[in-house]
CSV table of C-alpha atoms in Angstrom, one decimal:
chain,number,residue,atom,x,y,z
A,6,UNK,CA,119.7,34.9,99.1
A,7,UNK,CA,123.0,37.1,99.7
A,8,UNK,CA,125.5,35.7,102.0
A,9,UNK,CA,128.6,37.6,102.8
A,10,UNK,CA,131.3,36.0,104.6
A,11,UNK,CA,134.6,37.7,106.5
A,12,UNK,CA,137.9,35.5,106.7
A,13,UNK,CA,139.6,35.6,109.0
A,14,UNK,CA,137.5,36.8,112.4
A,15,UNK,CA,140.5,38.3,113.6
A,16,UNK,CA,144.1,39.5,112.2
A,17,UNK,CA,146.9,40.4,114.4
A,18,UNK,CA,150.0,42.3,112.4
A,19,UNK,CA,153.1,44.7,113.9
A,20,UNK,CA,152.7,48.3,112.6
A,21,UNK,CA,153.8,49.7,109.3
A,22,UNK,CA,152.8,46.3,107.6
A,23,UNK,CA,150.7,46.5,104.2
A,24,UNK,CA,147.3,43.7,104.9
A,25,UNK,CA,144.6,43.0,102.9
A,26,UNK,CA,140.9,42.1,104.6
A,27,UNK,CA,138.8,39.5,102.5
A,28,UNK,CA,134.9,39.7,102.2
A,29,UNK,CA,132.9,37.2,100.0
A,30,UNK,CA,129.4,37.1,98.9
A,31,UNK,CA,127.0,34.5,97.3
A,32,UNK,CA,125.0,36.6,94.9
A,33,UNK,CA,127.4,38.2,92.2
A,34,UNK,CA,124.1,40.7,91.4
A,35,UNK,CA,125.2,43.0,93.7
A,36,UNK,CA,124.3,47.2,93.5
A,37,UNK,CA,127.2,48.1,95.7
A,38,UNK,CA,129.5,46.8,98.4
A,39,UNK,CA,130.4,49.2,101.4
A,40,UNK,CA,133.5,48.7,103.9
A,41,UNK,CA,132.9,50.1,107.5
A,42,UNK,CA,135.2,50.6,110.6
A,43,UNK,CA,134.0,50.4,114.2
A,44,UNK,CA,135.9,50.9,117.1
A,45,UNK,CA,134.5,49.3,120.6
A,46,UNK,CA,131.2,50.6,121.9
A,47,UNK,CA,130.8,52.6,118.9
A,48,UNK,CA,128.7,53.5,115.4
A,49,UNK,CA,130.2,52.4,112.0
A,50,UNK,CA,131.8,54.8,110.2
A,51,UNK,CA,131.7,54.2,106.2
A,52,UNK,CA,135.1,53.7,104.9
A,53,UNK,CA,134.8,53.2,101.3
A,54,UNK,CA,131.5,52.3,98.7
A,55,UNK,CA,132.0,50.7,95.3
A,56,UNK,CA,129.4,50.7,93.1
A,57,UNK,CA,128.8,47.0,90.9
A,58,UNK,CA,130.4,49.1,87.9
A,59,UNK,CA,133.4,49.8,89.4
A,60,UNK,CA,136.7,48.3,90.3
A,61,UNK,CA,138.2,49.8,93.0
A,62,UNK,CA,137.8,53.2,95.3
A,63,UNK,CA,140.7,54.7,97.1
A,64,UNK,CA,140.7,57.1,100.3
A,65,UNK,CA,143.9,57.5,101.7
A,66,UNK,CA,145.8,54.3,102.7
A,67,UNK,CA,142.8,52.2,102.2
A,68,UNK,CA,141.6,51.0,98.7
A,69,UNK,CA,138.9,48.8,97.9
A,70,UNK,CA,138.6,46.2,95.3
A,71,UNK,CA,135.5,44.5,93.7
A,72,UNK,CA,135.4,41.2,91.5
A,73,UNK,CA,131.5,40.0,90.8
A,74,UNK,CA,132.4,37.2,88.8
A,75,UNK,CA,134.2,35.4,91.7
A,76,UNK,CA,131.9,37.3,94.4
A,77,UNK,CA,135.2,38.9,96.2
A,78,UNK,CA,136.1,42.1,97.7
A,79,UNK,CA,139.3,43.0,99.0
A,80,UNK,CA,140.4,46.3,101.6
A,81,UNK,CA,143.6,47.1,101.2
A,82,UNK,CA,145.2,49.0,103.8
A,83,UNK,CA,148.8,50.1,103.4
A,84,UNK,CA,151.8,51.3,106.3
A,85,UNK,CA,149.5,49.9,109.2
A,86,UNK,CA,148.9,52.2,112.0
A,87,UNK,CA,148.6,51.3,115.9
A,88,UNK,CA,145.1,53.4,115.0
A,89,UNK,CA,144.0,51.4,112.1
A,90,UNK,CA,142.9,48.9,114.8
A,91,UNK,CA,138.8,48.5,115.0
A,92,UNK,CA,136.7,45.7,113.4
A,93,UNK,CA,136.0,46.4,109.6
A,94,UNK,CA,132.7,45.1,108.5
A,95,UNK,CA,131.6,44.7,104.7
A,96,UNK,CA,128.1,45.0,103.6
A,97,UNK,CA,126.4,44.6,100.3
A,98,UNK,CA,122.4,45.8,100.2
A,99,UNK,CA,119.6,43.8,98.8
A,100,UNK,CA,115.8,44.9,98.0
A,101,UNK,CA,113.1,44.0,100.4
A,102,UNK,CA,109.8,45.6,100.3
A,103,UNK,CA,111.1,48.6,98.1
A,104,UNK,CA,114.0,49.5,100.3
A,105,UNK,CA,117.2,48.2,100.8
A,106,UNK,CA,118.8,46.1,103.7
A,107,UNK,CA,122.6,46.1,104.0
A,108,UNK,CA,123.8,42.2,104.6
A,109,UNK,CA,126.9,42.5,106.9
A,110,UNK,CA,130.1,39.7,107.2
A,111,UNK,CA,130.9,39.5,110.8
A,112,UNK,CA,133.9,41.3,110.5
A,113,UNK,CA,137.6,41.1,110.8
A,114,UNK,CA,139.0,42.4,114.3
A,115,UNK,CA,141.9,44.3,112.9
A,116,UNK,CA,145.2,44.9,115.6
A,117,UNK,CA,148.4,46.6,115.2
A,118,UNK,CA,151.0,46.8,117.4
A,119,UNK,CA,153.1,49.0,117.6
B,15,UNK,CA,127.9,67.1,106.5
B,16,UNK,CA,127.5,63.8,106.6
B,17,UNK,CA,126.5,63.5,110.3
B,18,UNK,CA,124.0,61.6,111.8
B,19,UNK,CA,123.6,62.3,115.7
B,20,UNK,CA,121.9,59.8,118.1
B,21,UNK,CA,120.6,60.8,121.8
B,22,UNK,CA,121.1,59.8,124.8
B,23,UNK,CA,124.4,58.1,124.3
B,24,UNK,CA,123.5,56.0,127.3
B,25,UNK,CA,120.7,54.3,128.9
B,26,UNK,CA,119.0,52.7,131.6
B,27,UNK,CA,115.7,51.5,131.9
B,28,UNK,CA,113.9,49.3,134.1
B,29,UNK,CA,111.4,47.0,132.6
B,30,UNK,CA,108.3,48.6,133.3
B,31,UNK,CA,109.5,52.1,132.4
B,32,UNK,CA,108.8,53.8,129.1
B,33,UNK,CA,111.8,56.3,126.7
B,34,UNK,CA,112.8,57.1,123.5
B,35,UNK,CA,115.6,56.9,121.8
B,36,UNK,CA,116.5,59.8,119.0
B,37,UNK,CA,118.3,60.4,115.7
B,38,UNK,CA,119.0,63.0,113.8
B,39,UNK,CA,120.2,63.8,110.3
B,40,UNK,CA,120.5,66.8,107.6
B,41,UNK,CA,122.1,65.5,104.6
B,42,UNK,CA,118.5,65.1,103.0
B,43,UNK,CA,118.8,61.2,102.9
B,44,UNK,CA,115.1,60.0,102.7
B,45,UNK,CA,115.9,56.2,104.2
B,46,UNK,CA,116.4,56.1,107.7
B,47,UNK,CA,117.3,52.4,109.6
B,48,UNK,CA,117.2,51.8,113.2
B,49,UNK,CA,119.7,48.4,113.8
B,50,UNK,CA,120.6,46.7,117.4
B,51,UNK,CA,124.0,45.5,118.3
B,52,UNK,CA,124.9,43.0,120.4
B,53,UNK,CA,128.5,42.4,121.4
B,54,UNK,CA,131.4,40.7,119.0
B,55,UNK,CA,127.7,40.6,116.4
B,56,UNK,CA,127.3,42.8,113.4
B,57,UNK,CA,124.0,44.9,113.4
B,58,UNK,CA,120.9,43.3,112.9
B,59,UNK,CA,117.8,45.5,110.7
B,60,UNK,CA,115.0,45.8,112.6
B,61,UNK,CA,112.9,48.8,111.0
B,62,UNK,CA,113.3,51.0,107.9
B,63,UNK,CA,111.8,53.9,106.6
B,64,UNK,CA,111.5,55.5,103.3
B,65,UNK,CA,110.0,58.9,102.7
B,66,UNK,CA,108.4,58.9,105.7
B,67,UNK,CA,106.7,56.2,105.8
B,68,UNK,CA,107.6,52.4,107.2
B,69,UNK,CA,108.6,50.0,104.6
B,70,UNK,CA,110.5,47.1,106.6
B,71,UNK,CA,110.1,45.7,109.9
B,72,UNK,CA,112.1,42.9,110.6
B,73,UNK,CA,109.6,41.1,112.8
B,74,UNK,CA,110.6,43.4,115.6
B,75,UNK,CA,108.2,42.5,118.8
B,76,UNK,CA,105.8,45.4,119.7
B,77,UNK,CA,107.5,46.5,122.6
B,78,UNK,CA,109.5,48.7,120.0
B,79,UNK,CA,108.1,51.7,118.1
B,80,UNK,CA,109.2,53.5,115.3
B,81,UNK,CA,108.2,57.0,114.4
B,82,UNK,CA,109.4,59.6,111.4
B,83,UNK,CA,107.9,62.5,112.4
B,84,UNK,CA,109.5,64.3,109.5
B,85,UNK,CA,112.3,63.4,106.7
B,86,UNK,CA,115.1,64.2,109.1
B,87,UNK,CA,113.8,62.7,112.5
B,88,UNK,CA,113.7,59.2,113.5
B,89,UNK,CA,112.5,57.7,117.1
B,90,UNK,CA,112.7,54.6,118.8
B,91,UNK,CA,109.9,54.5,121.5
B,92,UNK,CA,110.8,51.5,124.1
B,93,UNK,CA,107.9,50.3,126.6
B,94,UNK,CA,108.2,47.1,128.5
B,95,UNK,CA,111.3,46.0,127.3
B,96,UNK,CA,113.6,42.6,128.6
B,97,UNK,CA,117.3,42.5,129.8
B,98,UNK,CA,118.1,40.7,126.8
B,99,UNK,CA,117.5,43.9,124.8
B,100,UNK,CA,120.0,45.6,126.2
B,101,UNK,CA,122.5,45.8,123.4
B,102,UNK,CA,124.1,48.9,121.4
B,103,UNK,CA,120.7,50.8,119.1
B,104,UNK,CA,122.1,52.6,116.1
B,105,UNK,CA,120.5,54.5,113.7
B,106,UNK,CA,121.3,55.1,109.6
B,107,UNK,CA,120.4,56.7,106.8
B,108,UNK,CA,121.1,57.2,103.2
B,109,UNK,CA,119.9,58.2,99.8
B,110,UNK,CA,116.7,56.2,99.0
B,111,UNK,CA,118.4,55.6,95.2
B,112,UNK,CA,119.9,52.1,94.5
B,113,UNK,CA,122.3,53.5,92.5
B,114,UNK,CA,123.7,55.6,95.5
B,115,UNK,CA,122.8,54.0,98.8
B,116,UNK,CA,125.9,54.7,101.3
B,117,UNK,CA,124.7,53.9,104.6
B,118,UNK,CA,125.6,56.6,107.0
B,119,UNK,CA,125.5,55.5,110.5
B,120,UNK,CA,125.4,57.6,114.2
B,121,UNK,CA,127.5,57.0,117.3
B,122,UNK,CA,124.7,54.8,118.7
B,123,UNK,CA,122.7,54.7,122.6
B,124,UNK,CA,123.9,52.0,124.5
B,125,UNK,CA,120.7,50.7,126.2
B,126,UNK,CA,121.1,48.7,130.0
B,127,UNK,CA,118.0,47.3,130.3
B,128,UNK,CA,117.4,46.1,134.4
């Protein structure tokens, strides 16, 4: 059964900072792990999707890493922003009934300040 | 475009009343997830369908109905429903391919249920 876990719940740093957000999971057999954003009282917006044969994914200021073999992936995001702040949610899919589910973390509430 | 569009944004239904939520996508993903939110919680599955046709339901009570009408159409029909369903209903979709499955999500309907 995949587990993902998010540590911490919430991260407070002053703008411009570089900080890296931590997602684990149980099950190392993983497809793909996805990083979302969403900001209060609204949908998730994909950040970034690494497939199990890759690495890390870049976009911007934000880059993504994956390591199966200790069940970790980080999201890098670099020159913090007073915009960057949202909760960021990780979720890796497993099968069930010939579809996929996504398992979420509980996220990381993310604040800058300016 | 990688848009998926959700109507009404908002609302508000008495117990004994009976509406649909909508969503909407063109990117020819042929998996589409409804999820509810509740606040400071990350989305919990409750129905998915692929080509068309339901293939998980997360043990969602009755007084929720899926639809597909067609490969780009999802509905959420709501009849009878309690307060404590009042949360934040968001629809996905993606490729049905576990080799490419980015989840794409909408803006969500915020449901008050009275």
């Amino acid at each position: 059964k995949q587990e993902v876990t998010q540590i911490p719940a919430a991260l407070s740093v002053p703008e411009g900072e570089n900080l890296v957000l931590n997602c684990s999971f149980t099950d190392s057999a993983i497809y793909n792990l996805q990083w979302f954003r969403q900001d209060p009282g609204k949908g998730l917006t994909s950040l970034l999707l690494i497939q199990s044969s890759q690495r890390e994914q870049t976009s911007g200021r934000l880059n993504a890493s994956l390591d199966k073999s200790s069940g970790r992936s980080t999201l890098y995001i670099a020159a913090s922003q007073p915009g960057d702040s949202a909760t960021y949610l990780c979720a890796s899919p497993i099968t069930q009934g010939g579809s996929e589910k996504l398992v979420f973390g509980k996220g990381t509430k993310l604040t800058v300040n300016p | 475009d990688t848009e998926v569009t959700q109507t009404p944004k908002h609302l508000v239904m008495g117990m004994t009343n009976k509406k649909s939520l909508k969503c909407e996508q063109h990117m020819g993903h042929r998996a589409m997830y409804w999820y509810k939110q509740k606040a400071k919680k990350p989305p919990e599955l409750m129905f998915v369908y692929s080509y068309e046709k339901l293939s998980i339901n997360e043990s969602v009570p009755s007084r929720f109905s899926p639809e597909c009408p067609n490969s780009s159409l999802l509905n959420l029909h709501l009849h009878a429903l309690q307060p404590e369903d009042s949360a934040l209903y968001l629809c996905a979709s993606s490729h049905d391919n576990p080799s490419y499955n980015e989840q794409f999500f909408g803006p969500g309907t915020r449901l008050t249920v009275l």
